[in-house]
Structures are given as C-alpha cells and as structure tokens.
PDB file of C-alpha atoms in Angstrom:
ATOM      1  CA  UNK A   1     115.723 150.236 112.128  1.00 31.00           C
ATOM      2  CA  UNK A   2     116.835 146.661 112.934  1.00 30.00           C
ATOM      3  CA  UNK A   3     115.380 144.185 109.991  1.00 28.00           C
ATOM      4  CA  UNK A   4     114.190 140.574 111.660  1.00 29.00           C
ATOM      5  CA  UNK A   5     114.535 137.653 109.038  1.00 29.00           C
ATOM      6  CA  UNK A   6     112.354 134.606 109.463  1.00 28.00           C
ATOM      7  CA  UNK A   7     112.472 131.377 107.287  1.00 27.00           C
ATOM      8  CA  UNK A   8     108.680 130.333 106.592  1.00 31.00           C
ATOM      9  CA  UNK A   9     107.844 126.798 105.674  1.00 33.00           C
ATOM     10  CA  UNK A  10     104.714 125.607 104.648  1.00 35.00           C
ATOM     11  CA  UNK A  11     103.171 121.843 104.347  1.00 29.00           C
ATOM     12  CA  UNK A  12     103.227 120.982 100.588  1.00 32.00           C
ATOM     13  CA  UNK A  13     104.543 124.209  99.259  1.00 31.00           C
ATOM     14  CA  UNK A  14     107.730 122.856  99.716  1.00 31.00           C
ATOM     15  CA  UNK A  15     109.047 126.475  98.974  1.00 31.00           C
ATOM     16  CA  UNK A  16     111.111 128.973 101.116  1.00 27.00           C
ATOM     17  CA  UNK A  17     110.088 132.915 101.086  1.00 29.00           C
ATOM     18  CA  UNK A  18     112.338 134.832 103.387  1.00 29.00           C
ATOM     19  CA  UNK A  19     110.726 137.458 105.566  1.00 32.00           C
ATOM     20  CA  UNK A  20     111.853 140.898 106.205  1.00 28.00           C
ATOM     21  CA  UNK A  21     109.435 143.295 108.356  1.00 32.00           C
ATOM     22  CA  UNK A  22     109.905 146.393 110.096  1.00 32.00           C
ATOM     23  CA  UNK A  23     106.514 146.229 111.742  1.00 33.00           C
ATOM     24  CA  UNK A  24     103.364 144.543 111.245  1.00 33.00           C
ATOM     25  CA  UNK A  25     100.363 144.975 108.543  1.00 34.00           C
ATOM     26  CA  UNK A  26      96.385 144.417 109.957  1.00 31.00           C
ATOM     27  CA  UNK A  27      95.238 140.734 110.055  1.00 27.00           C
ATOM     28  CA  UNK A  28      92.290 140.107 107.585  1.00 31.00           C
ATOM     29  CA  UNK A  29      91.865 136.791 109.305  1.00 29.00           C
ATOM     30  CA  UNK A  30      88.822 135.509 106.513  1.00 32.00           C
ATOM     31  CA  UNK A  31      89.408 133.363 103.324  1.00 28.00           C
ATOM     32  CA  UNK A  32      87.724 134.615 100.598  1.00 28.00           C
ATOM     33  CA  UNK A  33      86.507 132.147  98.172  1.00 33.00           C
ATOM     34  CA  UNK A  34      84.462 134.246  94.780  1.00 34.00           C
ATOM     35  CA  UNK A  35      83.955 137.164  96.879  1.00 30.00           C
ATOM     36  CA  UNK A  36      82.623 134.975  99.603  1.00 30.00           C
ATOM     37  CA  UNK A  37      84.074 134.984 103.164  1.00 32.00           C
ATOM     38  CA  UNK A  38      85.353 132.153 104.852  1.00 35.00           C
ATOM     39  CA  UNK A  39      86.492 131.433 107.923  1.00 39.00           C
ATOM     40  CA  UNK A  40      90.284 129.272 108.107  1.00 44.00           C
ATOM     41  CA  UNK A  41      88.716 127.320 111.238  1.00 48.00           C
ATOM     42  CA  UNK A  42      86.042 125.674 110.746  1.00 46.00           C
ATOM     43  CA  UNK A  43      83.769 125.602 106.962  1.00 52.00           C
ATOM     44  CA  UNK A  44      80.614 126.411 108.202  1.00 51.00           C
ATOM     45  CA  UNK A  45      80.096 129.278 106.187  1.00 55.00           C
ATOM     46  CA  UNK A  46      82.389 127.546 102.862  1.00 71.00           C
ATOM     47  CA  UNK A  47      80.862 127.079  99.605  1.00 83.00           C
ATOM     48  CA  UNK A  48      80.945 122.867 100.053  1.00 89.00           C
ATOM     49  CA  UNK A  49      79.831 121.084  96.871  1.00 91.00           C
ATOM     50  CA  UNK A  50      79.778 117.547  96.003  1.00 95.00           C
ATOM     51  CA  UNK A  51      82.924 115.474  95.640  1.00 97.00           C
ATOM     52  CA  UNK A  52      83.926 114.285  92.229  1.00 97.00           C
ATOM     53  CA  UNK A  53      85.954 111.808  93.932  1.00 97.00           C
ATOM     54  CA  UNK A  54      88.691 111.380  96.527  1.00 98.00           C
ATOM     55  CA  UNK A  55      91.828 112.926  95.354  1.00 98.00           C
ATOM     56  CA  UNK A  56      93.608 112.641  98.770  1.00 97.00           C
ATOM     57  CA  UNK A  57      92.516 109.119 100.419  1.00 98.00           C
ATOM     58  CA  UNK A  58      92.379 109.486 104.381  1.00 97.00           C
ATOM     59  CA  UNK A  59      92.792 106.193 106.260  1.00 98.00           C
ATOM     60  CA  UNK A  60      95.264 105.271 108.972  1.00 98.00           C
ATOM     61  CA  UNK A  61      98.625 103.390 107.213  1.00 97.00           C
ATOM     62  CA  UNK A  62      98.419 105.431 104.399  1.00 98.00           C
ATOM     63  CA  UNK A  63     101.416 106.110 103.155  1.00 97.00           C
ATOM     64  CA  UNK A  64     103.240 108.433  99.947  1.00 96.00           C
ATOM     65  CA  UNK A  65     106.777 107.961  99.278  1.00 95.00           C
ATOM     66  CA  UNK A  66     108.554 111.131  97.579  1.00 94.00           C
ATOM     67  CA  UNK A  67     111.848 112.179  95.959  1.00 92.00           C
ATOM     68  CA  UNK A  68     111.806 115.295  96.883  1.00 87.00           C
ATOM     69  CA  UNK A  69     114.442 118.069  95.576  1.00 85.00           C
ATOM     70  CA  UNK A  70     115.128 119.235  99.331  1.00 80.00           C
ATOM     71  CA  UNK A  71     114.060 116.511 101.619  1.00 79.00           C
ATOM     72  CA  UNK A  72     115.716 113.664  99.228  1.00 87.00           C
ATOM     73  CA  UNK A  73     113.948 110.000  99.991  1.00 92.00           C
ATOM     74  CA  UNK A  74     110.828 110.756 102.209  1.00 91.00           C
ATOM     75  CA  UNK A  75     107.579 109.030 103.633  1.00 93.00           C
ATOM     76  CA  UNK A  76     104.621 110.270 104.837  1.00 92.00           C
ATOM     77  CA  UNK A  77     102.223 108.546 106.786  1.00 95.00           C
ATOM     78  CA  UNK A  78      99.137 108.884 108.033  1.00 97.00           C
ATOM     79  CA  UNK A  79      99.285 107.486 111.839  1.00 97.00           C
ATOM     80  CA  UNK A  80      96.235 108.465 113.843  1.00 97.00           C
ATOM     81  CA  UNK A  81      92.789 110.525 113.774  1.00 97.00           C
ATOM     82  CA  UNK A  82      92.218 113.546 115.627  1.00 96.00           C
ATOM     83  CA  UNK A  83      89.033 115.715 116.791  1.00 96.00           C
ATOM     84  CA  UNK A  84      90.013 119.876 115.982  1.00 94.00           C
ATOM     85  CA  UNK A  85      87.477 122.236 116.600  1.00 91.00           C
ATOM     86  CA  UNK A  86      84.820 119.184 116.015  1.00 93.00           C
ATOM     87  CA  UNK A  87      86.160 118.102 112.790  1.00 95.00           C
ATOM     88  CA  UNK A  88      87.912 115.118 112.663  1.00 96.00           C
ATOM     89  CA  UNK A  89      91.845 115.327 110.896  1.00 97.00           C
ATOM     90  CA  UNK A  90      94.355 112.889 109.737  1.00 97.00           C
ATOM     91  CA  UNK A  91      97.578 113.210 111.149  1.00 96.00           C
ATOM     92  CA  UNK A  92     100.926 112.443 109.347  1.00 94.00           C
ATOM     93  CA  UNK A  93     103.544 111.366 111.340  1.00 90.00           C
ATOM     94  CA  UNK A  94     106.030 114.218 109.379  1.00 81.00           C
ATOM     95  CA  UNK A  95     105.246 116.361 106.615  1.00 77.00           C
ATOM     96  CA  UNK A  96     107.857 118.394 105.504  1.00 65.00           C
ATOM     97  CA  UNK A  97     109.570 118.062 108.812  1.00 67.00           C
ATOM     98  CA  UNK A  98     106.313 119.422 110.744  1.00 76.00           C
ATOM     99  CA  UNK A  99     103.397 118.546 112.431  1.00 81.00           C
ATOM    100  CA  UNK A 100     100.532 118.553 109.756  1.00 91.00           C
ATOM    101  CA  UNK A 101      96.694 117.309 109.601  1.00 95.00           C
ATOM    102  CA  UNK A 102      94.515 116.999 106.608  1.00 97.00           C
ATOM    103  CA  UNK A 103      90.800 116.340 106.547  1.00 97.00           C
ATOM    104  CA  UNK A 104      87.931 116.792 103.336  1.00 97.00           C
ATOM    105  CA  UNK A 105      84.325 117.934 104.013  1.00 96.00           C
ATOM    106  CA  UNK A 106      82.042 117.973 100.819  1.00 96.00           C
ATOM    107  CA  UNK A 107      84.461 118.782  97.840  1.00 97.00           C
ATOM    108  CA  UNK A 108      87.334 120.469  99.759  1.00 97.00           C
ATOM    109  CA  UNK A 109      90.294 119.516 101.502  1.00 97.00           C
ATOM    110  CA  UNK A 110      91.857 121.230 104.331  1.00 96.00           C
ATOM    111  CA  UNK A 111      95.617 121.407 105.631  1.00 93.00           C
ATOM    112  CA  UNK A 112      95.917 122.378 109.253  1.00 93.00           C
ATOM    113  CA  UNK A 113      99.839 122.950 109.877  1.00 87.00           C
ATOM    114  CA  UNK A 114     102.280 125.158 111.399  1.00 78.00           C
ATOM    115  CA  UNK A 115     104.907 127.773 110.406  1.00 72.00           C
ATOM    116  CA  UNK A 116     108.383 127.198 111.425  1.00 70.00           C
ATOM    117  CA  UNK A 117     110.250 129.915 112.591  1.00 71.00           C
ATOM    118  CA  UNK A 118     113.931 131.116 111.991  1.00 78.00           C
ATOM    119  CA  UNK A 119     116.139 129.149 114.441  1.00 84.00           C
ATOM    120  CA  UNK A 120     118.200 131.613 116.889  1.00 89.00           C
ATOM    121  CA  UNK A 121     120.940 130.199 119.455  1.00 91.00           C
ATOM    122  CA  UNK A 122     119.408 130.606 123.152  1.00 93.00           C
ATOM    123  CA  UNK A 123     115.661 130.693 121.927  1.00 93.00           C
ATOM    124  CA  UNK A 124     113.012 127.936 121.715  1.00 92.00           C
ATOM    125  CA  UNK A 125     110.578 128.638 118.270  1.00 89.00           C
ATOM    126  CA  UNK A 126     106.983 128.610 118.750  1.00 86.00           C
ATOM    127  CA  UNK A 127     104.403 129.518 116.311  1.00 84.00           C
ATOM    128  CA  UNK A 128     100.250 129.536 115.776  1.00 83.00           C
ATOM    129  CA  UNK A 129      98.433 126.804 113.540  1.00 86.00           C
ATOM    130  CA  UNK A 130      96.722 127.753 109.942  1.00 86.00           C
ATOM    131  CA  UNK A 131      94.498 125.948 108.277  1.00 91.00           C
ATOM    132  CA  UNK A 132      94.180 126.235 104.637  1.00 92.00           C
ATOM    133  CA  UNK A 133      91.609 124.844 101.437  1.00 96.00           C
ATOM    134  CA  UNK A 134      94.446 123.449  99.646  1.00 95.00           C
ATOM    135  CA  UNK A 135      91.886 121.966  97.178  1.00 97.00           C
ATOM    136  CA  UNK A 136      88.195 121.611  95.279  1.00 98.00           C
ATOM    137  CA  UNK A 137      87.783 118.588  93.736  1.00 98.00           C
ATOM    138  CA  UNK A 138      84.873 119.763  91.921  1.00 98.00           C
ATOM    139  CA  UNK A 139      86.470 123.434  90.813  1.00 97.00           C
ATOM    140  CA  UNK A 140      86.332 124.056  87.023  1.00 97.00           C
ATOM    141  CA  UNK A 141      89.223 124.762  85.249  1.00 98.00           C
ATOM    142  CA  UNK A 142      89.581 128.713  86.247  1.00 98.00           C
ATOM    143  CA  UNK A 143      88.094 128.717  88.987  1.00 97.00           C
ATOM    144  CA  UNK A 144      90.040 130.463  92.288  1.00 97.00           C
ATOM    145  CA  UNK A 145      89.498 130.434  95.531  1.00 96.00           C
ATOM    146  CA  UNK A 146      91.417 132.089  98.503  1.00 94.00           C
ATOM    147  CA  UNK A 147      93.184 131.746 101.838  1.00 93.00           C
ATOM    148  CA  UNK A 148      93.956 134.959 103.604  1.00 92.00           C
ATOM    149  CA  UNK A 149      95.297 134.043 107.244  1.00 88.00           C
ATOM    150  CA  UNK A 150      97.434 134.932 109.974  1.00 86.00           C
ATOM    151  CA  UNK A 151     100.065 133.664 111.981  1.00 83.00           C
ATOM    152  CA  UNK A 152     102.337 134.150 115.249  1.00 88.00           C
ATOM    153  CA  UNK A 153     105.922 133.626 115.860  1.00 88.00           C
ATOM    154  CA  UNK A 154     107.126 133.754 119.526  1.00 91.00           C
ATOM    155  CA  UNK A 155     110.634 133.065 120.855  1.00 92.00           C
ATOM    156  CA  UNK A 156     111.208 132.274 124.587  1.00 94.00           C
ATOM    157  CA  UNK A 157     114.401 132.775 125.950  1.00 94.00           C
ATOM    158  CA  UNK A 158     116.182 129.277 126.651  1.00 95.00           C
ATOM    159  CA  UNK A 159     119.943 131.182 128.176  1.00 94.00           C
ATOM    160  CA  UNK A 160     119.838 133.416 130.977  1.00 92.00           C
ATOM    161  CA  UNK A 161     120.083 136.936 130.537  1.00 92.00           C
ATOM    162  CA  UNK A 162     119.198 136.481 127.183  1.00 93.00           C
ATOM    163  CA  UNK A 163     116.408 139.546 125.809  1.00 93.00           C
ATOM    164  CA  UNK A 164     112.868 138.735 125.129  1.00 93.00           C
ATOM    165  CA  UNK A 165     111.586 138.855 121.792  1.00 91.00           C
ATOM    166  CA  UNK A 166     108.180 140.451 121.118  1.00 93.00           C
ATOM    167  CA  UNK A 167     105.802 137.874 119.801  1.00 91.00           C
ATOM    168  CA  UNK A 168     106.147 138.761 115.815  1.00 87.00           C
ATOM    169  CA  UNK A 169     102.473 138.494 113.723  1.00 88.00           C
ATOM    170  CA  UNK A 170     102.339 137.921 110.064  1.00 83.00           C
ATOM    171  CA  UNK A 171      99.236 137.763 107.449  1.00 88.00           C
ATOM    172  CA  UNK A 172     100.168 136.024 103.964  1.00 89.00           C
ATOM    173  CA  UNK A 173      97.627 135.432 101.144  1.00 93.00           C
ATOM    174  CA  UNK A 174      97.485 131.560  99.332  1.00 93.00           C
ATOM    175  CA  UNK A 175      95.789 132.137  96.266  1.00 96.00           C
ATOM    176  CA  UNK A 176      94.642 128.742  94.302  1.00 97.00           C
ATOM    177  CA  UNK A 177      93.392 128.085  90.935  1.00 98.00           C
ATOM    178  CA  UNK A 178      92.576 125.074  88.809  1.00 98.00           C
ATOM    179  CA  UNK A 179      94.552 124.988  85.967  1.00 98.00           C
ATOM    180  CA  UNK A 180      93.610 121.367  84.864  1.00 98.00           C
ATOM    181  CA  UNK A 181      91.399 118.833  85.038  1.00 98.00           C
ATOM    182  CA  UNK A 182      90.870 114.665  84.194  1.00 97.00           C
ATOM    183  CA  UNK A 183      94.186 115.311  82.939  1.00 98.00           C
ATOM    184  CA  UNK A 184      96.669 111.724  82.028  1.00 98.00           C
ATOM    185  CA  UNK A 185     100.484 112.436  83.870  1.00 97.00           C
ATOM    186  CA  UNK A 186     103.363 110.043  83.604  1.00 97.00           C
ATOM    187  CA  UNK A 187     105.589 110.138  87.137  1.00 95.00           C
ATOM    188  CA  UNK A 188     108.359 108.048  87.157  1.00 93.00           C
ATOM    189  CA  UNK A 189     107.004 105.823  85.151  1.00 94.00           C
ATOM    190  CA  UNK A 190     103.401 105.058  86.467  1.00 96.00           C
ATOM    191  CA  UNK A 191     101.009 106.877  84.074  1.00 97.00           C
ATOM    192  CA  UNK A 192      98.447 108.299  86.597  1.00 98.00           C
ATOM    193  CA  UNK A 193      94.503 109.177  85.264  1.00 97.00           C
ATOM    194  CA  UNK A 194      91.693 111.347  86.312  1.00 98.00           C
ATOM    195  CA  UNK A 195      94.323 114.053  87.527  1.00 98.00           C
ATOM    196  CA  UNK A 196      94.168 117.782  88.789  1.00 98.00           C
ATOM    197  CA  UNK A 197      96.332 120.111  88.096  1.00 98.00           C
ATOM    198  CA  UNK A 198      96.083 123.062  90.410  1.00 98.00           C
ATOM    199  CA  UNK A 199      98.315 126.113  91.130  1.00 97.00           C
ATOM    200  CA  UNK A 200      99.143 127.880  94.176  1.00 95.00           C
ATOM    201  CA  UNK A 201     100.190 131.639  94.204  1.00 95.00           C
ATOM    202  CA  UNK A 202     102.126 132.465  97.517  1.00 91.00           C
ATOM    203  CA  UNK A 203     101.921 136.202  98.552  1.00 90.00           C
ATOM    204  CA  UNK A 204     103.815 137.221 102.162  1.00 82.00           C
ATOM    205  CA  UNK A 205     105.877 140.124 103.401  1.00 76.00           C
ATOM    206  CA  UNK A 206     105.910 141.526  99.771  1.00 81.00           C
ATOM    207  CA  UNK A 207     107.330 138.206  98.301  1.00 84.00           C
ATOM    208  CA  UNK A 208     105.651 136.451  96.009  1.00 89.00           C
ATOM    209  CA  UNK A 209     105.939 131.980  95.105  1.00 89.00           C
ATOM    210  CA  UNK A 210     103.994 130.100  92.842  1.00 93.00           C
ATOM    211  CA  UNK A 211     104.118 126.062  92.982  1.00 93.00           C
ATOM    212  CA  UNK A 212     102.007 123.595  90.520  1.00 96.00           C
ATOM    213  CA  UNK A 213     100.195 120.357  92.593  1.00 96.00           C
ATOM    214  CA  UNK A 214      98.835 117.329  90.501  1.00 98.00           C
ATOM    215  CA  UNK A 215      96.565 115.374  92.565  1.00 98.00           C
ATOM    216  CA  UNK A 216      95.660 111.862  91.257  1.00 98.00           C
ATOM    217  CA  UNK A 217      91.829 110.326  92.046  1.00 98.00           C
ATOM    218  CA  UNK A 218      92.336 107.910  94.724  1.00 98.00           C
ATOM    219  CA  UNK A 219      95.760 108.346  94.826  1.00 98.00           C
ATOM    220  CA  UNK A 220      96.675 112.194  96.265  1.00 97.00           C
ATOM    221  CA  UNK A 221      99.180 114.755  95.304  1.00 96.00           C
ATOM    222  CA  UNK A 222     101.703 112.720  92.922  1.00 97.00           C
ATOM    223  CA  UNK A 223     103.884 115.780  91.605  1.00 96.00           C
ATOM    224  CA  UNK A 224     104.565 119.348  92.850  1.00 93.00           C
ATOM    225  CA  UNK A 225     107.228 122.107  91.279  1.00 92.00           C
ATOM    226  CA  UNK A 226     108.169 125.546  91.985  1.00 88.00           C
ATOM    227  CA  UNK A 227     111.339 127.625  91.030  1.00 81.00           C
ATOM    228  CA  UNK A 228     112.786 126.589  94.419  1.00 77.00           C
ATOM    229  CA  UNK A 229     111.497 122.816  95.001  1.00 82.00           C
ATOM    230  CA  UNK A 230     110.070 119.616  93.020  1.00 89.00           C
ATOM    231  CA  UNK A 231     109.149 116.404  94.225  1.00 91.00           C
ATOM    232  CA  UNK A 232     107.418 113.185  92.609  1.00 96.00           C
ATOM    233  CA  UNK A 233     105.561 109.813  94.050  1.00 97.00           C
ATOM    234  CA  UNK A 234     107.957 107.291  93.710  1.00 96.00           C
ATOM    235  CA  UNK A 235     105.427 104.598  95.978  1.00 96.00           C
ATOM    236  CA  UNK A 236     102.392 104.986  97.830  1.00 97.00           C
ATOM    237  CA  UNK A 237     100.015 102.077  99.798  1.00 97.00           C
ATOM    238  CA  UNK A 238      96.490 102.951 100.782  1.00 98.00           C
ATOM    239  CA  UNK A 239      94.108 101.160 103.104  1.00 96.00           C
TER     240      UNK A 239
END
C-alpha cells in the first residue's frame, strides 16, 4: 500500500501537521457549535450574538506587521472587498503565503482560505476553499465551539506522460475554546488591554495541534504560539 504525504497549511495556525492516508474517511461537512449544526458557508443557521467589540478591525489599508518564527519579518494587508456567497470578505494581499479572506457577522469572525498542497515536480497543486469561525467575541471563558469541514487536493499533470493523480479528499476537525477574557498582555513592549485569549485544537489524519491566539479590541490577533510556530505584532495601522 503506497502512503501519499501532504503538507497542510492553514491561515493563522501557522502550524504544519503532515498527512499520511491510505484512503479516505466520510465528510461530515457541518460545524457544530454546542451541539448545534452549522454550516462552513454561509451562518444562516449560526448561533450570532451581539459583538462585545471589534477584535479584528476590517477596513481597506489595514495593515499587521509580525515576527513570525517561520515567515521572519511579515505584513499583512488588507487590499480590497469581496462579495462570497453574498457576504462581503476582506481580502489580504498574503497571509501566510496564501490567498485568505476574513469577514465578522454579529459576534463571530470567519476565515475563508485555502489548503496548500505538497509540492511534486511535473504537477500543478490545486485545492478547495474552507471557511472557518475562528472566533466569538462574546464567548465566555469555556465556552467551545466547532469547525468540522472538508477539503480537496487535486494535482494536474504539468510534464507529458506524467500519471494522473486521483483528486485526494480530507475532513479535519478545528476545535476552539475561550480560555481568557479582558485579559492585559505585554508584546514587545506595547501593553495591549481588553484581550482574548482563545485556543485552537487541530485534529486531521489522526494528528493532533493545538495553538493559543490573543486577539486585542480594536487591534486583532497580536500573539499566537504552538509547539511548532510563534509570532508577535511588532506594528499595525488601521483606517
């Protein structure tokens, strides 16, 4: 049985899980949020509440400056609007080296990015969008919520006589809690207010990742850590 490995690389998890799969598990393509189902699309069946305040500002010319552990000295910025599925997104020019959208309806915020695949000589990378509630504002400190999605990786032969590759699906569960809240957090320096602390718990393929997120009130994320990654705001501007 030959084993495939694929590097997956998600927006703000700044983590890498390797994947190993002999064949495919069933999709469960609903988020589940207290025993409530979801749907990673759109949130018109979510559980919206009212904001407690904007804990990842959305304008165009934002911008977040990071020293991140794998990416070094990088910038994000926040370049143009764009209507999804009727909701209007954010877009960054480059997060985490990928194309990535963030909107908030009610309380929640919402990442819509993609996987990237496992480069292989001869073969262009493709792969489906997810869409995940990266955070409540207005959770309580325990509180979880859940995103269990799916996603496809496809390579297309770019050398002839090369083989095709089936299409390859995956599922993976992001599991959030709040860990923290109105919390005080010094980052290099700046002492930041009003801040959330939230936790992510990473289940794919059998592998498991956890990363902490601190999100600042009108500010945004200003420190994430896992065992494999870190990165702190060194800068930000906000219009």
């Amino acid at each position: 049985m030959k084993i495939n490995k694929f590097l997956f690389s998600f927006i703000l998890i700044f983590a890498i899980v390797t994947f190993q799969s002999c064949e495919n598990e069933p999709i469960d393509p609903d988020i589940i949020l207290n025993n409530q189902d979801l749907d990673d699309e759109d949130d018109e069946d979510d559980v919206i509440g009212d904001s407690t305040g904007d804990y990842w500002p959305r304008a165009i010319g934002n911008m977040w400056n990071f020293n991140d552990a794998n990416f070094g000295d990088v910038t994000y910025n926040m370049i143009s609007t764009e209507e999804i599925n009727g909701d209007t997104y954010y877009r960054f020019d480059n997060l985490v080296g990928q194309e990535s959208w963030l909107r908030k309806t009610g309380d929640s915020y919402y990442i819509r990015t993609a996987v990237v695949g496992f480069p292989i000589d001869g073969y262009d990378v493709s792969t489906t969008f997810l869409t995940l509630r990266m955070l409540i504002d207005s959770a309580e400190v325990g509180e979880q919520w859940e995103n269990n999605v799916s996603y496809t990786i496809s390579y297309t032969p770019t050398v002839a006589g090369f083989p095709e590759i089936p299409d390859i699906d995956f599922s993976a569960n992001y599991g959030f809690e709040m860990m923290g809240r109105d919390l005080t957090r010094t980052i290099q320096g700046t002492e930041y207010e009003n801040v959330l602390h939230v936790k992510l718990t990473l289940t794919a393929a059998g592998n498991l990742t956890t990363v902490d997120y601190y999100y600042a009130k009108d500010v945004g994320l200003i420190e994430f850590a896992s065992d494999g990654s870190a990165g702190t705001l060194m800068s930000y501007s906000l219009n």
